[in-house]
PDB file of C-alpha atoms in Angstrom:
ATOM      1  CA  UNK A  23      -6.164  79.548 -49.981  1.00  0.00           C
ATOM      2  CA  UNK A  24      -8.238  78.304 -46.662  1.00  0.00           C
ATOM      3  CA  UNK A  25     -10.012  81.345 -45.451  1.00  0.00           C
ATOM      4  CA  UNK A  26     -10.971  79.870 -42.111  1.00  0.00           C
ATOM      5  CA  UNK A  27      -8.847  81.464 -40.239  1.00  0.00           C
ATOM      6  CA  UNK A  28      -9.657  84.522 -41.404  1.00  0.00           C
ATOM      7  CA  UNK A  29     -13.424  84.317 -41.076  1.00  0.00           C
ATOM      8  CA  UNK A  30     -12.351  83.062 -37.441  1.00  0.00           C
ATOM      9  CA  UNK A  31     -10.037  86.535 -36.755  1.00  0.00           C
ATOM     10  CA  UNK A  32     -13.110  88.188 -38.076  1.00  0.00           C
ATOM     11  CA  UNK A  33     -15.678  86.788 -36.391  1.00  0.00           C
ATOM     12  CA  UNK A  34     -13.423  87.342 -32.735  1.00  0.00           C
ATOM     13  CA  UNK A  35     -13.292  90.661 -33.912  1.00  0.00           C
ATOM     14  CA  UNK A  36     -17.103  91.121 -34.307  1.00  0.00           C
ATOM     15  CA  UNK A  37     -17.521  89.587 -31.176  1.00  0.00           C
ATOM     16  CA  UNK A  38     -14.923  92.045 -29.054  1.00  0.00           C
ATOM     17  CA  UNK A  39     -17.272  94.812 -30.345  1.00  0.00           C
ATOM     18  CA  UNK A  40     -20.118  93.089 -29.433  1.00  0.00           C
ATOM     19  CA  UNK A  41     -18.827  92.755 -25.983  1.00  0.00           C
ATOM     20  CA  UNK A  42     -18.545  96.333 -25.214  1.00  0.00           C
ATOM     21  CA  UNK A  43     -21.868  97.987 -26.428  1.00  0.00           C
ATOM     22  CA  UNK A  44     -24.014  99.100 -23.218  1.00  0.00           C
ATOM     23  CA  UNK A  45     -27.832  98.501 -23.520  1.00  0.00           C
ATOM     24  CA  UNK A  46     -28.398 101.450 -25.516  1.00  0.00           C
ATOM     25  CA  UNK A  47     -26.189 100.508 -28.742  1.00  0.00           C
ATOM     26  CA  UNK A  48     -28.168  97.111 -28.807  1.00  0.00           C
ATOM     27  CA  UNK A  49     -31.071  98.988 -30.261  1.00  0.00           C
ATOM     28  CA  UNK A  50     -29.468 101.340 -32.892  1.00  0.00           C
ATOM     29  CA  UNK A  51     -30.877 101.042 -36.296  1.00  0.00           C
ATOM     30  CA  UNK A  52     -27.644  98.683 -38.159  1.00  0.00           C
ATOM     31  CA  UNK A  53     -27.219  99.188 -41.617  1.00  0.00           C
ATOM     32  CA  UNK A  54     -29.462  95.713 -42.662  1.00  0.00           C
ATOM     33  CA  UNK A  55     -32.940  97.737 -43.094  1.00  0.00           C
ATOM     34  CA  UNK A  56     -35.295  96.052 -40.659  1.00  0.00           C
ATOM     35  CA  UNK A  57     -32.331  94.726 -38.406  1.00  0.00           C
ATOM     36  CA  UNK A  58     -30.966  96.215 -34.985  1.00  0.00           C
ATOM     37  CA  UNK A  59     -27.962  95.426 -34.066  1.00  0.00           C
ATOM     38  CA  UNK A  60     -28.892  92.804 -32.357  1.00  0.00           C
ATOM     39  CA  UNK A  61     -30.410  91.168 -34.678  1.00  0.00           C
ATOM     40  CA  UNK A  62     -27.596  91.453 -36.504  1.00  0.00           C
ATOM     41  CA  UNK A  63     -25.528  89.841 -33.489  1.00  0.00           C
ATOM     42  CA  UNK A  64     -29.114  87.398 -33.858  1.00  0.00           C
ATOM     43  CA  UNK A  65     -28.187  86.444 -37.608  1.00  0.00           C
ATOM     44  CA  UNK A  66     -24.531  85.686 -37.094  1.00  0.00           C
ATOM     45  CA  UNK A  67     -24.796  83.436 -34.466  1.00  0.00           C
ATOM     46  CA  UNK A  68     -27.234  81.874 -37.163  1.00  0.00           C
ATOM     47  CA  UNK A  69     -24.950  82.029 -39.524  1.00  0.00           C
ATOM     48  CA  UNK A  70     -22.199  80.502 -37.906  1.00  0.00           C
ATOM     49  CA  UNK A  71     -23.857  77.704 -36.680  1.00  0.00           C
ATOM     50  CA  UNK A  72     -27.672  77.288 -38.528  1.00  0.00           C
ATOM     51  CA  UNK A  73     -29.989  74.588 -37.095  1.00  0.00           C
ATOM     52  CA  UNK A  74     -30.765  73.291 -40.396  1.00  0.00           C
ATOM     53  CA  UNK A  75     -34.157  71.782 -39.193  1.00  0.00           C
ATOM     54  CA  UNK A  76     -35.132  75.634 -38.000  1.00  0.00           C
ATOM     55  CA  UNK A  77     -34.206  76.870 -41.215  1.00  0.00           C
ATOM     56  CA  UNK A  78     -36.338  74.561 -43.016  1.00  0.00           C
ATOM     57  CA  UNK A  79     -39.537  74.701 -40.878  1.00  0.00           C
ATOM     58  CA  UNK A  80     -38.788  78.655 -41.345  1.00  0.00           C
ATOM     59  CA  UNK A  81     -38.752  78.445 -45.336  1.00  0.00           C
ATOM     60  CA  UNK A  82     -41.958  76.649 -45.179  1.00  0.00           C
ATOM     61  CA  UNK A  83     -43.153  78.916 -43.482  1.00  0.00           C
ATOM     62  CA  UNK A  84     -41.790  81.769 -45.621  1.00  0.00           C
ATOM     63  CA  UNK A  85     -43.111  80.196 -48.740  1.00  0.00           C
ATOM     64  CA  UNK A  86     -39.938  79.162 -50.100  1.00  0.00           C
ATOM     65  CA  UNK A  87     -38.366  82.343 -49.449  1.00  0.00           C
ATOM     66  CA  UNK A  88     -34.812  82.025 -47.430  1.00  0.00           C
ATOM     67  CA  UNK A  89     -34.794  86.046 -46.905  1.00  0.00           C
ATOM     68  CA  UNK A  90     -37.677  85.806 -45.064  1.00  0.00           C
ATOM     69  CA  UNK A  91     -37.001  83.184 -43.153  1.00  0.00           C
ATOM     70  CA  UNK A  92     -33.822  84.336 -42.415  1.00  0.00           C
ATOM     71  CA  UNK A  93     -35.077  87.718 -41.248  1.00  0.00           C
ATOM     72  CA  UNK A  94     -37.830  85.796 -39.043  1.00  0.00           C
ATOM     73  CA  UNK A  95     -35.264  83.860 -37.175  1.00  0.00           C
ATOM     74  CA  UNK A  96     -33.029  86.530 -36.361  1.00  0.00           C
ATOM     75  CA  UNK A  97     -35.814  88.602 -35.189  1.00  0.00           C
ATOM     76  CA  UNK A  98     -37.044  85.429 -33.073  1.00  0.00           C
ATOM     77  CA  UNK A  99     -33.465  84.527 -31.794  1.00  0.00           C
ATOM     78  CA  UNK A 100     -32.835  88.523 -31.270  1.00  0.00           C
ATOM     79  CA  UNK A 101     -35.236  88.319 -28.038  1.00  0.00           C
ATOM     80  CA  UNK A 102     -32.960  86.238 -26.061  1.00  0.00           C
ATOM     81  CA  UNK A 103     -31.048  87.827 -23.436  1.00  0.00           C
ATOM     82  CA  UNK A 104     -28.043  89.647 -24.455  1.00  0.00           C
ATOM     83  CA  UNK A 105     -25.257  87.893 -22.724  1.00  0.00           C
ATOM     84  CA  UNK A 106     -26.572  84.837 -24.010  1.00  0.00           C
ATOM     85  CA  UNK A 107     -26.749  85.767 -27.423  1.00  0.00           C
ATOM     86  CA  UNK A 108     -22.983  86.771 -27.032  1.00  0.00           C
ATOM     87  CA  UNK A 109     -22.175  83.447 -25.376  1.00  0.00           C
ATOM     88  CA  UNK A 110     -23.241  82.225 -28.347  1.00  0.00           C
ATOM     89  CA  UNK A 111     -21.772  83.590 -30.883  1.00  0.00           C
ATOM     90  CA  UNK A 112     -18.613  83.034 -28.817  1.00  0.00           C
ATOM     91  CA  UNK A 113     -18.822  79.658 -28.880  1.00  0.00           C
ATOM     92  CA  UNK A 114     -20.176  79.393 -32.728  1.00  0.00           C
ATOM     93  CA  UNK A 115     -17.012  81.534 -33.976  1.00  0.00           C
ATOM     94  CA  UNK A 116     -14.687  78.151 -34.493  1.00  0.00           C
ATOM     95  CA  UNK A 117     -17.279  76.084 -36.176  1.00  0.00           C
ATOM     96  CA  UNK A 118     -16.628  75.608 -39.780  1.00  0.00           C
ATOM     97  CA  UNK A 119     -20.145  76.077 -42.091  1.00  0.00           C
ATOM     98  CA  UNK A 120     -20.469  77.055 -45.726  1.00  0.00           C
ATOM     99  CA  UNK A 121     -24.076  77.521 -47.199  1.00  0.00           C
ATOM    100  CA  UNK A 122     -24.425  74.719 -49.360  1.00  0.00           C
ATOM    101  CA  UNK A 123     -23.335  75.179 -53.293  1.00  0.00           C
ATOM    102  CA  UNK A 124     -21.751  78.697 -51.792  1.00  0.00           C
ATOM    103  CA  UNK A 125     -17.673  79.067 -51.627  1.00  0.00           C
ATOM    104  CA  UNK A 126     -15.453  79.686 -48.508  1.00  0.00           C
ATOM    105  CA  UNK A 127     -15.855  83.376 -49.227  1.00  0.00           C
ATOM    106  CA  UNK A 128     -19.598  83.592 -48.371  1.00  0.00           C
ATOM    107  CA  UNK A 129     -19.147  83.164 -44.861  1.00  0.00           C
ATOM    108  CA  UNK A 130     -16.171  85.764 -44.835  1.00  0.00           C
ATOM    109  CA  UNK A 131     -18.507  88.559 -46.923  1.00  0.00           C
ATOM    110  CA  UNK A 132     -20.825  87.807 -44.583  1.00  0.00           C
ATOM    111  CA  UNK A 133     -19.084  88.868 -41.210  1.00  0.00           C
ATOM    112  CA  UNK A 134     -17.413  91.763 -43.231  1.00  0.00           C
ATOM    113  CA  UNK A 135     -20.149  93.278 -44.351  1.00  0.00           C
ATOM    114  CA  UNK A 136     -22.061  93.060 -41.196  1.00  0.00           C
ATOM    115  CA  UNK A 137     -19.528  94.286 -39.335  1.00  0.00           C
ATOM    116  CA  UNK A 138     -19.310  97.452 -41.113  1.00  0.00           C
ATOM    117  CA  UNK A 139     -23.386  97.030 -40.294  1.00  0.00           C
ATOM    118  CA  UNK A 140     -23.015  97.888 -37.081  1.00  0.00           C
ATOM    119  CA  UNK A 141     -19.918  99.613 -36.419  1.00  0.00           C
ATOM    120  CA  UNK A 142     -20.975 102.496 -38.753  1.00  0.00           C
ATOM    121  CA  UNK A 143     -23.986 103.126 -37.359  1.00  0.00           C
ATOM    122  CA  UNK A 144     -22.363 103.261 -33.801  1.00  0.00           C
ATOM    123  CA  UNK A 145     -19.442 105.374 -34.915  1.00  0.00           C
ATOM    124  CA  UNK A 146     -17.283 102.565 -33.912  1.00  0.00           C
ATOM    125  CA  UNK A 147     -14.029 102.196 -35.803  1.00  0.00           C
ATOM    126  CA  UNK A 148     -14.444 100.016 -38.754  1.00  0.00           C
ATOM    127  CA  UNK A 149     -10.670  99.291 -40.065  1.00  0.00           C
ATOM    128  CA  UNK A 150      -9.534  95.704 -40.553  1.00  0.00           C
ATOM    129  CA  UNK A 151      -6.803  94.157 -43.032  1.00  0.00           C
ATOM    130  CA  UNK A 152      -7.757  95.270 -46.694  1.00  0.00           C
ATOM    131  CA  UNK A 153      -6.411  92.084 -47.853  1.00  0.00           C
ATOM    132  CA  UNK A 154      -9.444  90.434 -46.198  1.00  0.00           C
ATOM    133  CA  UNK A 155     -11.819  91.867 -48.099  1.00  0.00           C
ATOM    134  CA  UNK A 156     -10.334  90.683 -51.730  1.00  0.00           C
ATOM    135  CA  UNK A 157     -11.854  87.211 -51.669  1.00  0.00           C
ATOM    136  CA  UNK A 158     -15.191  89.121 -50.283  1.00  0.00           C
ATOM    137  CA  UNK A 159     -15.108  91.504 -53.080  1.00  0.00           C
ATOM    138  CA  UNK A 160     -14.591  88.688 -55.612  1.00  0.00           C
ATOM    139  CA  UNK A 161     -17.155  86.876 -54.357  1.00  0.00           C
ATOM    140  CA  UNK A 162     -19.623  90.333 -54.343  1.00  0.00           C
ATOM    141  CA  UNK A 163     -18.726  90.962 -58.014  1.00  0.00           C
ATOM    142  CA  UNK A 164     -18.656  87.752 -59.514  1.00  0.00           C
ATOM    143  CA  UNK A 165     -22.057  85.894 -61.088  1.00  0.00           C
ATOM    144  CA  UNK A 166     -22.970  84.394 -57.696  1.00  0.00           C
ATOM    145  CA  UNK A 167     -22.466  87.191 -56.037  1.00  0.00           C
ATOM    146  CA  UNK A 168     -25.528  89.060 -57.838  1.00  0.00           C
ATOM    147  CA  UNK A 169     -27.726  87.236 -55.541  1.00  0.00           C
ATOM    148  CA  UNK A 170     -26.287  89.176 -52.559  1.00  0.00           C
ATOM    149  CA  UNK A 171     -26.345  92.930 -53.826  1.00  0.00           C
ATOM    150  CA  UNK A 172     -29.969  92.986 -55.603  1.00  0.00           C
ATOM    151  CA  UNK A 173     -30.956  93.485 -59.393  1.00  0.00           C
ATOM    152  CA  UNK A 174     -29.432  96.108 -61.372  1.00  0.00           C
ATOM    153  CA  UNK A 175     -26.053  96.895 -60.362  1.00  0.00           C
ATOM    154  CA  UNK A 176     -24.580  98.480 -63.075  1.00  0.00           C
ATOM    155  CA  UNK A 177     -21.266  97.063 -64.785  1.00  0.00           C
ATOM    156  CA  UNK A 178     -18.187  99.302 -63.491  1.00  0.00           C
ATOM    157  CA  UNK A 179     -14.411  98.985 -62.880  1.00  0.00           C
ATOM    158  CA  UNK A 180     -14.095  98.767 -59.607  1.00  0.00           C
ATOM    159  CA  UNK A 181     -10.511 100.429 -57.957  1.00  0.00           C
ATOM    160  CA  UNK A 182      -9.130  99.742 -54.587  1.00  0.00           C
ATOM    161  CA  UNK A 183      -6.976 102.695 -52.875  1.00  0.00           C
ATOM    162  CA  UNK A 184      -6.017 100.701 -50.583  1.00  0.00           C
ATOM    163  CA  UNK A 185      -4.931  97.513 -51.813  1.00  0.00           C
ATOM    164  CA  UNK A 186      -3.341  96.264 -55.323  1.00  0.00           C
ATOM    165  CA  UNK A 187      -7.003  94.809 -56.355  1.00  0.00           C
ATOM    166  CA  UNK A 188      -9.705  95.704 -59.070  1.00  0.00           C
ATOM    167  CA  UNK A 189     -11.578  94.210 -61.180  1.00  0.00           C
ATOM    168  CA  UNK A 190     -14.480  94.607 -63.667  1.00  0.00           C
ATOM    169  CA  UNK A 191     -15.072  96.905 -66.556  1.00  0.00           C
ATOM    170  CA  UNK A 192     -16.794 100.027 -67.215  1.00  0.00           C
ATOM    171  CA  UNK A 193     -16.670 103.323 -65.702  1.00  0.00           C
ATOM    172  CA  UNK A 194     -14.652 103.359 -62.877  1.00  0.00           C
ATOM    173  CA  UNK A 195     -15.312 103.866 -59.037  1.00  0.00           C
ATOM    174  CA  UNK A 196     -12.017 104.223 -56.759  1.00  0.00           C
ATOM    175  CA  UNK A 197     -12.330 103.969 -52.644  1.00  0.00           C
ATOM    176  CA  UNK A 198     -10.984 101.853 -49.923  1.00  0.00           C
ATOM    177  CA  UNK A 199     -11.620  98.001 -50.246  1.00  0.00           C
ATOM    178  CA  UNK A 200     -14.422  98.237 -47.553  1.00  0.00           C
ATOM    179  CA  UNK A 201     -16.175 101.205 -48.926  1.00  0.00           C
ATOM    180  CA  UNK A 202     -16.152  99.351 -52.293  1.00  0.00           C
ATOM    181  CA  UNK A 203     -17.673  96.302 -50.766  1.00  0.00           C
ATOM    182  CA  UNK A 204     -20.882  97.916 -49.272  1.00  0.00           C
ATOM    183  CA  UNK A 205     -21.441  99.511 -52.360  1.00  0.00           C
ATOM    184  CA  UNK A 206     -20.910  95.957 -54.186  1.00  0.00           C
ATOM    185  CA  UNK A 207     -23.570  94.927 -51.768  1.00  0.00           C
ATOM    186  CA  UNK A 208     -26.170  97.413 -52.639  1.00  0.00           C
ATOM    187  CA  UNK A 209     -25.770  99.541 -49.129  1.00  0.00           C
ATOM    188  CA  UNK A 210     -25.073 103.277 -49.538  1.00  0.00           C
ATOM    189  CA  UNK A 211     -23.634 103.540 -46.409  1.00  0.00           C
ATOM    190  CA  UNK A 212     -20.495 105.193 -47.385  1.00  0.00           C
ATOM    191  CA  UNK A 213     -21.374 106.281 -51.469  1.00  0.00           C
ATOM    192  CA  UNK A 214     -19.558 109.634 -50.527  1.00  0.00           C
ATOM    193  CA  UNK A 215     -16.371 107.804 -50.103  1.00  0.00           C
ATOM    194  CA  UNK A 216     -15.916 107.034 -53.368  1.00  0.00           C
ATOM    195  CA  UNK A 217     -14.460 108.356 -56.158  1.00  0.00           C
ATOM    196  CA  UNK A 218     -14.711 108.183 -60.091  1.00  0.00           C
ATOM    197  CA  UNK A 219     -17.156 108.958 -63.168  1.00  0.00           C
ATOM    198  CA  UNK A 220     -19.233 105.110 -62.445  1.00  0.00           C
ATOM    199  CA  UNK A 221     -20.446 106.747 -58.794  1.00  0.00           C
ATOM    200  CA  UNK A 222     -23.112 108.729 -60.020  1.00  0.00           C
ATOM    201  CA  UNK A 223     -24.459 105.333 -61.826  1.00  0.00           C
ATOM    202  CA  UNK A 224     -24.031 103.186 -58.385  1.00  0.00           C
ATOM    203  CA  UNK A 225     -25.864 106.438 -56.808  1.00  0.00           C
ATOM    204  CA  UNK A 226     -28.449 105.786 -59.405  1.00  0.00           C
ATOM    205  CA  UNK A 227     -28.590 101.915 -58.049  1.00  0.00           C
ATOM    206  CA  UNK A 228     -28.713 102.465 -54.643  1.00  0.00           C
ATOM    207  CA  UNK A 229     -31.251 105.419 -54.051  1.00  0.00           C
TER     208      UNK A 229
END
C-alpha cells in the first residue's frame, strides 16, 4: 500500500490548523516536552524536507546524538517568522522523504502523533480517519518502533474501539486508535482514555 497520499492529506491537515492559531497558541506548551508548538510546526517542516548537510553539521555537533540535534534545529528554525514557517511547511507537504533504513510509515507516525501534539494541548479537535493510524500503530509496536516510544514499554494486547485492528500479547488495553498510539509512543496525554487490566502497567511506564 503507498501511504503518500495519506501522509500528504495529513500533513494539509496539520497545516489548516496551523493556519488558524493567533499569536497566543504559537507559544502553548505541545505535548513534545521541551517543544512549543511552534517548534513543533519548526520540526515538521524539517521533517518533510531535512537539509541533510544541516542535519549532519547538527549531529556533530550533538555528539552523535540525532535527538539532540533534532531538538536544536527545530528550536533554531522555530525563530523564524511565523508566516514563513507556515509557507514552508506548505510548500514541503508534497515532497516525498523517508528517513533512511525507516519504512513509509515513519513519516505518517510522525505527522499523527504530532498532530495530536498540538491539537490537545489547544483543545482543538483531534479526529481524523482511524484507518490512518493502523500502519502508524504497526510501525509504533513493532521492533523498530521501540526506538520511538523509549525503554521499557511493557508487552500488552493492544485493542482498537474504533477500528477492526489489534495486535500484541499480554494484558490488554482497549481505546480509540489515536489514544492507543500516544500511549504506544510513551506520551500520557490521554492514559485516562483507555481501558483494560494492561493500563495500570502502561501508567507504570509513562509516569
Amino acid at each position: 500500500m503507498d501511504l503518500w497520499p495519506v501522509i500528504v492529506e495529513e500533513r494539509r491537515s496539520v497545516l489548516a490548523t496551523f493556519e488558524q492559531l493567533d499569536d497566543h497558541q504559537w507559544d502553548v506548551p505541545s505535548l513534545c516536552e521541551g517543544w512549543t508548538v511552534r517548534d513543533v510546526l519548526a520540526h515538521l517542516v524539517l521533517a518533510a524536507h531535512p537539509p541533510l548537510k544541516r542535519y549532519a553539521a547538527a549531529a556533530v555537533r550533538a555528539r552523535g546524538s540525532f535527538d539532540r540535534a533534532n531538538h536544536r534545529l527545530a528550536v533554531e528554525d522555530a525563530a523564524r517568522p511565523t508566516d514563513e514557517l507556515v509557507a514552508a511547511y506548505r510548500s514541503a507537504i508534497p515532497h516525498r522523504f523517508s528517513p533512511p533504513g525507516w519504512p513509509e510509515a515513519a513519516p505518517l507516525a510522525d505527522v499523527l502523533l504530532h498532530g495530536l501534539d498540538v491539537r490537545i494541548p489547544l483543545g482543538l479537535p483531534t479526529d481524523r480517519p482511524a484507518d490512518h493510524y493502523v500502519p502508524a500503530l504497526d510501525l509504533l509496536l513493532s521492533r523498530a518502533g521501540r526506538a520511538l516510544a523509549g525503554r521499557g514499554r511493557p508487552p500488552l494486547r493492544w485493542v482498537s474501539t474504533d477500528h477492526a485492528w489489534s495486535r500484541g500479547d499480554g494484558e490488554e488495553v482497549r481505546g480509540a486508535v489515536a489514544d492507543l498510539a500516544l500511549a504506544a509512543s510513551g506520551r500520557d496525554a490521554r492514559l485516562d482514555h483507555l481501558e483494560g487490566p494492561g493500563v495500570s502497567r502502561l501508567r507504570s511506564w509513562l509516569r
